[in-house]
Short mmCIF file of C-alpha atoms in Angstrom, two decimals:
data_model
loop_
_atom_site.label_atom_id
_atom_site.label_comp_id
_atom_site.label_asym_id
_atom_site.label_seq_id
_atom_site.Cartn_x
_atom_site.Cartn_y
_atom_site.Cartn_z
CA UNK W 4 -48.15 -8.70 -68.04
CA UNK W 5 -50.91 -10.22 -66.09
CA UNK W 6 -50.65 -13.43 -67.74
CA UNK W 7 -46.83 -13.15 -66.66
CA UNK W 8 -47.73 -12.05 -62.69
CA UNK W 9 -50.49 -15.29 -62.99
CA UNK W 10 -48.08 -17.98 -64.00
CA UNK W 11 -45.75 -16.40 -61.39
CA UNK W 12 -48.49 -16.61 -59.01
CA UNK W 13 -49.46 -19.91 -60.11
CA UNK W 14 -45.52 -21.54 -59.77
CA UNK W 15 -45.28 -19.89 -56.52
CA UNK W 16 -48.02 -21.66 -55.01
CA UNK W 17 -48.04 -24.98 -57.24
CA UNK W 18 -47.04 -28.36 -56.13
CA UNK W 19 -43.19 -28.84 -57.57
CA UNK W 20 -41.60 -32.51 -57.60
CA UNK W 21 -38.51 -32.80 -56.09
CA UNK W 22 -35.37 -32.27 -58.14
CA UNK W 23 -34.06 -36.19 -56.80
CA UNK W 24 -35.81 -38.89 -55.85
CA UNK W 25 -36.83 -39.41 -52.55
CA UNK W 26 -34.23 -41.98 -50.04
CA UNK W 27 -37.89 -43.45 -48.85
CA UNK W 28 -39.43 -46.29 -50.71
CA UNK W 29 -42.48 -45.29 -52.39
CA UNK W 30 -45.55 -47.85 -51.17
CA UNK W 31 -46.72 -50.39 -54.09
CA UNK W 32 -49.58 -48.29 -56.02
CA UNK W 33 -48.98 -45.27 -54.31
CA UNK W 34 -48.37 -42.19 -56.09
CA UNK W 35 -45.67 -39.87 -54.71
CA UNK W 36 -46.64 -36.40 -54.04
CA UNK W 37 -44.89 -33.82 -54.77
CA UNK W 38 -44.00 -31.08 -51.84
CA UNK W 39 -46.06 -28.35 -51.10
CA UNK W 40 -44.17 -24.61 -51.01
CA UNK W 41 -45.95 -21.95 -49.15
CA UNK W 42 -45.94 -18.44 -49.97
CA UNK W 43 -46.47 -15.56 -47.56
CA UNK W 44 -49.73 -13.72 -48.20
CA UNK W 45 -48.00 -10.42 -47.64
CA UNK W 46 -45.24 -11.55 -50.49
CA UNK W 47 -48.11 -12.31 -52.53
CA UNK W 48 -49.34 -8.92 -51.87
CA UNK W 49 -45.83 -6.99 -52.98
CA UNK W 50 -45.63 -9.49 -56.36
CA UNK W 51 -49.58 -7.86 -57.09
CA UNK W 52 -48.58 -4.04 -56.12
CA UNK W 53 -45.38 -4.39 -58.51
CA UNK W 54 -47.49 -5.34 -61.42
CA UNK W 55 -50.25 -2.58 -60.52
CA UNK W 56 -52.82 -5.06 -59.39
CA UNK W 57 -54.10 -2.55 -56.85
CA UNK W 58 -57.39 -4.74 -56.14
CA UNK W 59 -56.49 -7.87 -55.77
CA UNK W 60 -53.39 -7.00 -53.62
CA UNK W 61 -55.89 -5.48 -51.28
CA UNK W 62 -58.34 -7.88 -51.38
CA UNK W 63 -55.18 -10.17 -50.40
CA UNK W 64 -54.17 -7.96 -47.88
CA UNK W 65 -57.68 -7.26 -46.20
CA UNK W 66 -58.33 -11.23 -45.32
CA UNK W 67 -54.51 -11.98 -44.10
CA UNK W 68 -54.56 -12.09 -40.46
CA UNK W 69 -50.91 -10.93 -39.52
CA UNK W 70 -48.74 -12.89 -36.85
CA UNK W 71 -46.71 -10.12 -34.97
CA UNK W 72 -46.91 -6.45 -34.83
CA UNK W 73 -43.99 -6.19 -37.80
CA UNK W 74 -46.27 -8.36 -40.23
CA UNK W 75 -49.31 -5.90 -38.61
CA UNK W 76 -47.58 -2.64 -40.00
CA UNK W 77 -45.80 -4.46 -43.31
CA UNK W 78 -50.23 -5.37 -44.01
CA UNK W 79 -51.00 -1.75 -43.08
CA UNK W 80 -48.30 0.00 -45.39
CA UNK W 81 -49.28 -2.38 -47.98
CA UNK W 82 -52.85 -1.70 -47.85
CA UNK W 83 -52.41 2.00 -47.55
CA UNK W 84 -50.35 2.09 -50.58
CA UNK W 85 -52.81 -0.29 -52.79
CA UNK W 86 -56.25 1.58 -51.55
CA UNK W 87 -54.49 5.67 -52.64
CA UNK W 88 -53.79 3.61 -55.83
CA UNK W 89 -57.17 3.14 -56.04
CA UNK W 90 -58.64 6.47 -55.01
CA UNK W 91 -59.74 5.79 -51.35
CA UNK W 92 -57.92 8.42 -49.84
CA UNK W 93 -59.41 8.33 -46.36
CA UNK W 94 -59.06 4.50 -45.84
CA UNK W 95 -55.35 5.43 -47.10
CA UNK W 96 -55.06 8.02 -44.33
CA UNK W 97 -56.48 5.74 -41.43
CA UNK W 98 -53.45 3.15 -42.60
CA UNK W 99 -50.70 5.52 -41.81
CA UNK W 100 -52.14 7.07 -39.07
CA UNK W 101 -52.37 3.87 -37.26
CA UNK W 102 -48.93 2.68 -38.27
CA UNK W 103 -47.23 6.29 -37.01
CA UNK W 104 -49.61 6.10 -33.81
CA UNK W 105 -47.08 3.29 -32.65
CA UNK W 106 -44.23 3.93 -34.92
CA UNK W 107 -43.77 7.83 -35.08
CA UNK W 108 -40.16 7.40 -36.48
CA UNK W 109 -41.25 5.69 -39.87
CA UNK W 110 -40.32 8.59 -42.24
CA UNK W 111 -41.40 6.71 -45.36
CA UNK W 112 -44.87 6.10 -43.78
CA UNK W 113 -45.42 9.60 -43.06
CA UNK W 114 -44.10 11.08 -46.57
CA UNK W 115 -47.21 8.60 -47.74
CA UNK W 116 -49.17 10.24 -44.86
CA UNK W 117 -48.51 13.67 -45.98
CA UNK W 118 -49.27 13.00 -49.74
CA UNK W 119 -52.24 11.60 -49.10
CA UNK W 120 -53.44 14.31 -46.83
CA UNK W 121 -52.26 16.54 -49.43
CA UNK W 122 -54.28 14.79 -52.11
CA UNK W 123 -57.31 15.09 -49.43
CA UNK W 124 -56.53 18.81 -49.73
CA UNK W 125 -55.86 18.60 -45.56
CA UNK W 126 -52.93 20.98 -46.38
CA UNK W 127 -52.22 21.95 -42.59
CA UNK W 128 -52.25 18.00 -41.65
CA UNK W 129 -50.05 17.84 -44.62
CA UNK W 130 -47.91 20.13 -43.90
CA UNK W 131 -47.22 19.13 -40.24
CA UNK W 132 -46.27 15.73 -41.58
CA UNK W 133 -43.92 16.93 -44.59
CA UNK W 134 -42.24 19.32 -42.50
CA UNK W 135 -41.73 16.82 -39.47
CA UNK W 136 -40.28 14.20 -42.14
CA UNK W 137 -37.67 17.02 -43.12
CA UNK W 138 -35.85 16.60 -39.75
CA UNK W 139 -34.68 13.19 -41.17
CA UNK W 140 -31.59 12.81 -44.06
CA UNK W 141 -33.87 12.46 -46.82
CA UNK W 142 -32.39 12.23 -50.47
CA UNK W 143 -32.02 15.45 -52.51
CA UNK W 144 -34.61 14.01 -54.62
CA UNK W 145 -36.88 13.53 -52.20
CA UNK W 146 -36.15 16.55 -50.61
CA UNK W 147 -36.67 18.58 -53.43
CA UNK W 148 -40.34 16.72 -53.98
CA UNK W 149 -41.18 17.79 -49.95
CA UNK W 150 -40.91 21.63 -50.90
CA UNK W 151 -42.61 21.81 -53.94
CA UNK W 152 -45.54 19.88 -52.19
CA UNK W 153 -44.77 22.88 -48.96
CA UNK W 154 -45.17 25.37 -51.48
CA UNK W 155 -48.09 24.00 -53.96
CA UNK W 156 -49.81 23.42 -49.99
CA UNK W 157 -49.19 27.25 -49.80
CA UNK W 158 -49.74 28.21 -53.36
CA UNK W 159 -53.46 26.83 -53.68
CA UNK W 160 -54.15 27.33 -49.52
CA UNK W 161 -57.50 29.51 -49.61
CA UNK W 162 -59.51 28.26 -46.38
CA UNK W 163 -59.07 27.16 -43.14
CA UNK W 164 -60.68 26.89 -39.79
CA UNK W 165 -60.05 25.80 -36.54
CA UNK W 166 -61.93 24.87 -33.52
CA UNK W 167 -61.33 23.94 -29.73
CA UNK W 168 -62.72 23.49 -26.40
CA UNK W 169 -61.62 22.54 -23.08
CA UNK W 170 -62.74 22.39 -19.73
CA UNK W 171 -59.94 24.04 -16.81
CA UNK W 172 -60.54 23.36 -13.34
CA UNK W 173 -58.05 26.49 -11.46
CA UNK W 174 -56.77 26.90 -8.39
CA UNK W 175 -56.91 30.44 -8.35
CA UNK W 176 -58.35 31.91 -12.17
CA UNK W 177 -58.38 35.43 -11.45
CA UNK W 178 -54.67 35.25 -10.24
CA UNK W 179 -55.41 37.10 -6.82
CA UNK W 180 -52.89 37.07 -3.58
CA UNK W 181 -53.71 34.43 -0.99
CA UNK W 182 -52.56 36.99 1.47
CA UNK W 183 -55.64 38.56 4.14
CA UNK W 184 -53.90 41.45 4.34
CA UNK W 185 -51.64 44.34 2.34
CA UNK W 186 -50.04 46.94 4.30
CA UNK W 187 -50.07 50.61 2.69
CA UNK W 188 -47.59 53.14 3.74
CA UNK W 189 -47.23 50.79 7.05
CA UNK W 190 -50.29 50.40 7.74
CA UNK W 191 -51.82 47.16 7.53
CA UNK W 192 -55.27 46.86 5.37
CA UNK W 193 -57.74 43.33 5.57
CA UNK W 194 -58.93 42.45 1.94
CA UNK W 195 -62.01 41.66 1.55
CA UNK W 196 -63.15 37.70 -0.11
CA UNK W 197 -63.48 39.06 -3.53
CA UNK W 198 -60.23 40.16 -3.68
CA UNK W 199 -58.20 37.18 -2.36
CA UNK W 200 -57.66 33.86 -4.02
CA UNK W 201 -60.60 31.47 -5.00
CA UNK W 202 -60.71 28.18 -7.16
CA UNK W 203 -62.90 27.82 -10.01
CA UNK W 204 -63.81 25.64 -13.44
CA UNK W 205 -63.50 27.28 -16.49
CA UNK W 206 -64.70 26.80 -19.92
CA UNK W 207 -62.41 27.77 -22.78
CA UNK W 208 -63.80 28.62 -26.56
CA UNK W 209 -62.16 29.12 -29.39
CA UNK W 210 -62.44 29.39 -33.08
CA UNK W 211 -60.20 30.95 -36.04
CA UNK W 212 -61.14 30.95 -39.85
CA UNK W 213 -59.01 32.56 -42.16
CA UNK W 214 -59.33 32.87 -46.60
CA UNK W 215 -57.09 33.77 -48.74
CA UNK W 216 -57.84 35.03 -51.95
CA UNK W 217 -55.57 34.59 -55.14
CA UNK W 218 -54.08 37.56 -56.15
CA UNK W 219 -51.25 36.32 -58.39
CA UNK W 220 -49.03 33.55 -58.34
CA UNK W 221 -46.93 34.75 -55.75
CA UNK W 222 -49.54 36.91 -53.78
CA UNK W 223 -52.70 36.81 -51.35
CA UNK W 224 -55.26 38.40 -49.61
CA UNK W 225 -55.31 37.77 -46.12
CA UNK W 226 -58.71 37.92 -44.85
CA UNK W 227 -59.13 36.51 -40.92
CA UNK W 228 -61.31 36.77 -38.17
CA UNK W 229 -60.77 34.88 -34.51
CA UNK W 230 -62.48 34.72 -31.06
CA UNK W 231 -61.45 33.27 -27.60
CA UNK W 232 -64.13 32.91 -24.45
CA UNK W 233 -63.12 32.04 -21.16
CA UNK W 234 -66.11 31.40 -18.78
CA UNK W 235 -66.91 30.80 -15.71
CA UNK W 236 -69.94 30.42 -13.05
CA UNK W 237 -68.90 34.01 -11.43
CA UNK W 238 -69.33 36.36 -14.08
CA UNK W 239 -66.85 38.77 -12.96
CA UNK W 240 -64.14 36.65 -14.15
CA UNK W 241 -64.94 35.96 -17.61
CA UNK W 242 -62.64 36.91 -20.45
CA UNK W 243 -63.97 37.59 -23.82
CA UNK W 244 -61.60 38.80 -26.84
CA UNK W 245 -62.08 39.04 -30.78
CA UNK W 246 -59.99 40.25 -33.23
CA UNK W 247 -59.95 40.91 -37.10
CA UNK W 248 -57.31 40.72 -39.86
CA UNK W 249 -57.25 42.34 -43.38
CA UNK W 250 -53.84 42.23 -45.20
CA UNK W 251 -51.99 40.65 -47.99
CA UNK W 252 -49.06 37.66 -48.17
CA UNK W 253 -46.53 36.93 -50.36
CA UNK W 254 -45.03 33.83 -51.11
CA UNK W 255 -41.37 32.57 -51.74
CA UNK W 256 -39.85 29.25 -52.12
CA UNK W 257 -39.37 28.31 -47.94
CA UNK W 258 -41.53 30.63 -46.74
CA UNK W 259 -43.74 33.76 -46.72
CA UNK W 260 -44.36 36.95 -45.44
CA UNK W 261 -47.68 38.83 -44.72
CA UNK W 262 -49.11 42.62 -43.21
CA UNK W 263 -52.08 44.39 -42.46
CA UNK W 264 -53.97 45.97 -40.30
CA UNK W 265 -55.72 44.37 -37.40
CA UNK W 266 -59.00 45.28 -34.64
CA UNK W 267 -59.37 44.06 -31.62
CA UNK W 268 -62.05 44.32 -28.82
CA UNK W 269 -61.80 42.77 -25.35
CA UNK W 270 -64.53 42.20 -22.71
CA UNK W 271 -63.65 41.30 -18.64
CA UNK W 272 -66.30 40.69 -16.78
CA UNK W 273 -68.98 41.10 -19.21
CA UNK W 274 -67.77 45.02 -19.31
CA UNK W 275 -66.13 46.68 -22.26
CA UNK W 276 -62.64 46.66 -21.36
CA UNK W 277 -60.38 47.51 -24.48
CA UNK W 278 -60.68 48.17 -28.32
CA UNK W 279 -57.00 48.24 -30.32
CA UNK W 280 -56.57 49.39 -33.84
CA UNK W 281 -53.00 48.74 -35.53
CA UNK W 282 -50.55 46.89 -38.09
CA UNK W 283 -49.26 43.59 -38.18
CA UNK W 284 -46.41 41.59 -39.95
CA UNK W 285 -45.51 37.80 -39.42
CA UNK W 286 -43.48 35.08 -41.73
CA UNK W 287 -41.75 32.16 -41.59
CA UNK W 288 -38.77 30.79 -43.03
CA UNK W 289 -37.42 27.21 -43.84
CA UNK W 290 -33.49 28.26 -42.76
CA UNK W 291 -32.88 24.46 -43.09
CA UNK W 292 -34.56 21.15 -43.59
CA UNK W 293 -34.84 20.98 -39.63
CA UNK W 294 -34.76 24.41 -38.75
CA UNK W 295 -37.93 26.50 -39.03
CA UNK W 296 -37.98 30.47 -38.04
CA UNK W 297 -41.14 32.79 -37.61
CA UNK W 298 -41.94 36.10 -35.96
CA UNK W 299 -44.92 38.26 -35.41
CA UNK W 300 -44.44 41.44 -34.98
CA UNK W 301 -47.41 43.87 -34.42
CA UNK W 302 -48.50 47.79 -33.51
CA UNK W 303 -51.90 48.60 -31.82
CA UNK W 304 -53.80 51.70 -30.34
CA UNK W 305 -55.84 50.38 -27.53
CA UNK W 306 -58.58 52.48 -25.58
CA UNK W 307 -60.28 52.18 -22.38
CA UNK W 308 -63.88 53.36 -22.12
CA UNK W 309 -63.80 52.72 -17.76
CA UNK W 310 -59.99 53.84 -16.97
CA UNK W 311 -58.21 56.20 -20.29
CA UNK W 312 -54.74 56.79 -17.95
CA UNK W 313 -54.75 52.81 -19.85
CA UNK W 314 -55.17 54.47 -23.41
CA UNK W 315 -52.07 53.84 -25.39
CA UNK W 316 -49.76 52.15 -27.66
CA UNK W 317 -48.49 48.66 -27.34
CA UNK W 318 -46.14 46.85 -29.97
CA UNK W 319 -44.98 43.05 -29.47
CA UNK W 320 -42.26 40.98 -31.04
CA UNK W 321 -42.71 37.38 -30.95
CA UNK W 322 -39.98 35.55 -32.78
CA UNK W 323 -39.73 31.70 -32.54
CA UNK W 324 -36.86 28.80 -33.69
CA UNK W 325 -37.85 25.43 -34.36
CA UNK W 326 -35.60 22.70 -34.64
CA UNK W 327 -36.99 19.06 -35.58
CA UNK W 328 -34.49 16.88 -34.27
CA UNK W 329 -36.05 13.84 -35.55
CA UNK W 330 -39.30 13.24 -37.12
CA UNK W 331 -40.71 12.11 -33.76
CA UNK W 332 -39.16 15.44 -31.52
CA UNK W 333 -39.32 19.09 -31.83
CA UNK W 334 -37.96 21.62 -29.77
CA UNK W 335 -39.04 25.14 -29.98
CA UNK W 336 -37.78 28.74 -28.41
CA UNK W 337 -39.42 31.55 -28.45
CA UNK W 338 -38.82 35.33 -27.65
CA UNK W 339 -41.43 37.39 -26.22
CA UNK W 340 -40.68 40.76 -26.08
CA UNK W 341 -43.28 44.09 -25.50
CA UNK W 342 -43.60 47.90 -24.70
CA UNK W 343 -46.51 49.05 -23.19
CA UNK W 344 -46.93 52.73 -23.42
CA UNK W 345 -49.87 54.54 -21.34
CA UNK W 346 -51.18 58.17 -20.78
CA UNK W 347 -50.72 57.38 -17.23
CA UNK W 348 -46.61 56.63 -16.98
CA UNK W 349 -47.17 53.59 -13.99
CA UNK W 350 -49.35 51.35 -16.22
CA UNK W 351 -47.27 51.51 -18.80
CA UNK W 352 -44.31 48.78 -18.55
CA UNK W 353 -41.72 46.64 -20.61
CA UNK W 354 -41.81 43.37 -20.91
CA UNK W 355 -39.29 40.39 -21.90
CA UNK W 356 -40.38 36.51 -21.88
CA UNK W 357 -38.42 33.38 -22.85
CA UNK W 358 -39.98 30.13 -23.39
CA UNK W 359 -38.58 26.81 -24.30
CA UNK W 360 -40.91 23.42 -25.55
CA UNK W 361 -40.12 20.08 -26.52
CA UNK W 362 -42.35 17.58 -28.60
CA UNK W 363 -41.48 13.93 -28.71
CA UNK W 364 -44.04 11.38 -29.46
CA UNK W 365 -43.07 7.71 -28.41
CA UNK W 366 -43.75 4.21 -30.24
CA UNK W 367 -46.59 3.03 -28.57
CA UNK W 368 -48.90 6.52 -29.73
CA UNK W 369 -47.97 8.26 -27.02
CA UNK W 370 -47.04 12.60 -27.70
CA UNK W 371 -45.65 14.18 -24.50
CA UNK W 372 -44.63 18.03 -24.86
CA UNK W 373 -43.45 19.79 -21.74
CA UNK W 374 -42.77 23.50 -21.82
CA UNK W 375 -41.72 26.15 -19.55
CA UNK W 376 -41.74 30.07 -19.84
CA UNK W 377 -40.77 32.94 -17.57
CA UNK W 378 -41.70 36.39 -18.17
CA UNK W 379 -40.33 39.71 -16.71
CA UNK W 380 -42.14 43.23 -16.54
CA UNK W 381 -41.29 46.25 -15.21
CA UNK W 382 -43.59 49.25 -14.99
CA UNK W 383 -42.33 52.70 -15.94
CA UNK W 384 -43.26 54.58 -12.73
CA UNK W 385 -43.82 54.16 -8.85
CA UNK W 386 -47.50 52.86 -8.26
CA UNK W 387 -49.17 56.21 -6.67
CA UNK W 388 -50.90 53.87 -3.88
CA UNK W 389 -47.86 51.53 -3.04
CA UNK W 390 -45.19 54.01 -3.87
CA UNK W 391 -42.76 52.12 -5.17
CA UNK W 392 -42.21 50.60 -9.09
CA UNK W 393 -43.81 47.63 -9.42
CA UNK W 394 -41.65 44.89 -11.24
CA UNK W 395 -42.78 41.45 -11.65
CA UNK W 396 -41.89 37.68 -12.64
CA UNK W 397 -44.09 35.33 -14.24
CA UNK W 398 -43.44 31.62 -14.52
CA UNK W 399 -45.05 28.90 -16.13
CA UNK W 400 -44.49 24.82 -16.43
CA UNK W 401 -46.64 22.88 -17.82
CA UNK W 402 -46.76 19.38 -19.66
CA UNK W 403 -49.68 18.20 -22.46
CA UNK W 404 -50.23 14.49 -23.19
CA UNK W 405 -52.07 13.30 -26.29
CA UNK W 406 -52.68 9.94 -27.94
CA UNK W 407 -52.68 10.34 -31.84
CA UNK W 408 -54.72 7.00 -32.21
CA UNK W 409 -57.46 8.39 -30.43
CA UNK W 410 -60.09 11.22 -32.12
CA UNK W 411 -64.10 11.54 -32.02
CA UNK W 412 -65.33 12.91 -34.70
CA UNK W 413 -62.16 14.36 -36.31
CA UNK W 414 -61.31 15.88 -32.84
CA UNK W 415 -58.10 15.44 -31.03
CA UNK W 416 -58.32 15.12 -27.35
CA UNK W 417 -55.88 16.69 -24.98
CA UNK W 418 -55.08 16.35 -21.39
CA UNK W 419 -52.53 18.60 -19.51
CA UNK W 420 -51.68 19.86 -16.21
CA UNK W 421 -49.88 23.06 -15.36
CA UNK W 422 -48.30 25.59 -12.33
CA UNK W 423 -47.86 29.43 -12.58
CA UNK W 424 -47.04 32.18 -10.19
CA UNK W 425 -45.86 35.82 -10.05
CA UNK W 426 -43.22 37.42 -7.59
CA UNK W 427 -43.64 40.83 -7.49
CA UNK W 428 -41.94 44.16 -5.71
CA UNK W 429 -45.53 44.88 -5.00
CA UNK W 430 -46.49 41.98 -2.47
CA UNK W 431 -50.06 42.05 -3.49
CA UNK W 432 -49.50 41.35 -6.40
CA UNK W 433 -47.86 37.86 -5.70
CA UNK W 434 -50.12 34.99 -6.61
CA UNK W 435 -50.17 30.85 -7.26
CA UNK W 436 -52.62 29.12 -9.26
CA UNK W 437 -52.03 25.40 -10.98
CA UNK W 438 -55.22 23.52 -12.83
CA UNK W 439 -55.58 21.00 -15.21
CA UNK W 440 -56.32 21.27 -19.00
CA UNK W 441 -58.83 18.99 -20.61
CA UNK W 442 -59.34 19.66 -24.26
CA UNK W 443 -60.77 19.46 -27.86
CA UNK W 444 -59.55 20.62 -31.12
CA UNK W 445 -59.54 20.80 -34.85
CA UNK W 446 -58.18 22.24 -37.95
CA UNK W 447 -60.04 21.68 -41.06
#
């Protein structure tokens, strides 16, 4: 074979004599020479790859300077392909990557992606990319090859961690009333500074880390442990939460199911402010190539050390639908429903939330994602200062701009802007605040 792919080589870029002689007469003692036929590098290149010359297609590849940006991704794609032949999996990676940083609707670039990553063992990278190249008509074959590689990703998943920071200047963090004055049973009350609106700069901290030990082929252990911090320069206004997971998961063909039981401790303010004990359940389900369900559904006691008419029972429900309309843009719903039970019957409320998200990332690198959400609540008795039931409204917009090209260090940066505000039956209650997001983060 190589002696076959040299001669080809060889004719390819040999002199050939013309099949009939030339019109022109030939100069006395001149020889005629014969015409010269070029040969693209990159078809060069393919001719090497088809015989499994990994090496010297890329060594080809790697000194041809390409003419446009369609030669520029053909030379990537190429040279992704030879160097994952040849074991270097994270030169492989950086290929795709910069090919779907400009052209996010190249589904056969990021199936390579996605292999690779899964070869890496960067299963949640991997997964992102196999389940985003679902959303386009793939072959049954192919299809078929996508979620056994989704479940091997979940079969052999034991570790993984994630990490993020971000810096959020507010307009008004502690969501206080701008108003200067509430009026209580008619009679008009001035608040004092600390109780009225105020801008800040936050820093938000987060880290997750979950493992998963094999307890059969189809079952888990689900072992997981998380933390949030948000901080700022006045104390009084932090918000400090961990919580901690023990359970077990099982595994099916398009998705999974887990349970457990889960703790939880919140601090506000540097105080002690809550501690919940409870169950859990979540899953996910593949109902379609492009249409992805999960829910979380979970039961906790929480106490109050400073205020027990708080002490009570909460339970959420948090289903969400995505649909991958392409392999570029993702729109997502999601439910948020929750009962709020209290000794004291006016802090204890119902709540129901809708939100609705879109993901599109464009050709030049580009990833917009806009999303809005509006929540309702309604507490279960009159408010024993205000007397009246307070019943709010919570909405929020916000948009969150990335570049996929662009990482330090493994990081992805992330800029976005948003606006919230509550309406409430309780006037002091009402509040504005809008800030900007700008963010680090990573899943290993």
């Amino acid at each position: 074979m190589r002696r076959v792919v040299a001669g080809l080589a060889v004719l390819l870029t040999m002199a050939a004599s013309p099949a009939f002689p030339s019109d022109k007469p030939a100069s006395a003692g001149a020889e005629t020479r014969p015409e010269t036929i070029r040969v693209p590098v990159l078809q060069l290149g393919r001719v090497l790859m088809n015989a499994q010359r990994w090496q010297e297609a890329r060594d080809i590849l790697w000194r041809l300077k390409p003419g446009n940006e369609e030669e520029r991704i053909e030379r990537l794609f190429l040279l992704g392909l030879a160097e994952a032949q040849l074991g270097q999996l994270p030169e492989a990676a950086g290929r795709f990557e910069a090919i779907l940083a400009v052209r996010p609707e190249l589904t056969r670039v990021r199936l390579e992606l996605a292999r690779v990553y899964g070869l890496l063992g960067r299963d949640e990278k991997a997964r992102f990319h196999f389940e985003a190249s679902l959303a386009d008509e793939l072959p049954s074959s192919v299809e078929d090859a996508v979620e056994a590689w989704l479940y091997r990703i979940d079969a052999r998943k034991r570790w993984s961690v994630s990490l993020s920071t971000a810096i959020l200047p507010e307009s008004n963090p502690a969501k206080r009333t701008e108003s200067s004055e509430v009026r209580i049973g008619g009679v008009p009350f001035r608040l004092n500074e600390d109780a009225r609106e105020a801008s800040g700069t936050g820093l938000l901290l987060s880290a997750g880390a979950q493992y998963s030990p094999l307890l059969s082929e189809d079952w888990r252990g689900v072992l997981a442990a998380s933390g949030a911090a948000k901080l700022y320069k006045r104390s009084d206004w932090n918000d400090i939460s961990v919580q901690s997971d023990i359970g077990i998961a099982r595994l099916f063909d398009r998705g999974s199911a887990a349970g457990g039981l889960r703790l939880a401790r919140r601090w506000l303010g540097g105080e002690h402010y809550s501690t919940g004990i409870g169950p859990w359940m979540r899953g996910r389900l593949r109902l379609t190539p492009a249409l992805r369900l999960d829910a979380a559904l979970g039961a906790d006691r929480r106490t109050h050390p400073d205020n027990p008419g708080l002490d009570g029972w909460t339970v959420s429900l948090r289903p969400g639908l995505d649909h991958a309309l392409s392999s570029a843009t993702t729109l997502r719903a999601e439910l948020d429903l929750e009962h709020v039970g209290a000794r004291e019957p006016h802090h204890g409320s119902r709540m129901g939330g809708l939100a609705l998200s879109l993901s599109h990332a464009f050709r030049d690198g580009l990833s917009v994602s806009p999303r809005a959400a509006v929540h309702w609540r309604r507490y279960r008795d009159r408010d024993p200062l205000f007397r009246k039931t307070r019943s709010d409204q919570q909405t929020r917009l916000s948009v969150t701009l990335l570049h996929r090209a662009l990482k330090y260090r493994g990081f992805a940066p992330h800029v976005g802007v948003f606006v919230e505000w509550n309406r409430s039956s309780i006037p002091v209650n009402d509040w504005r605040n809008q800030g900007v997001v700008l963010g680090l983060s990573r899943t290993f």
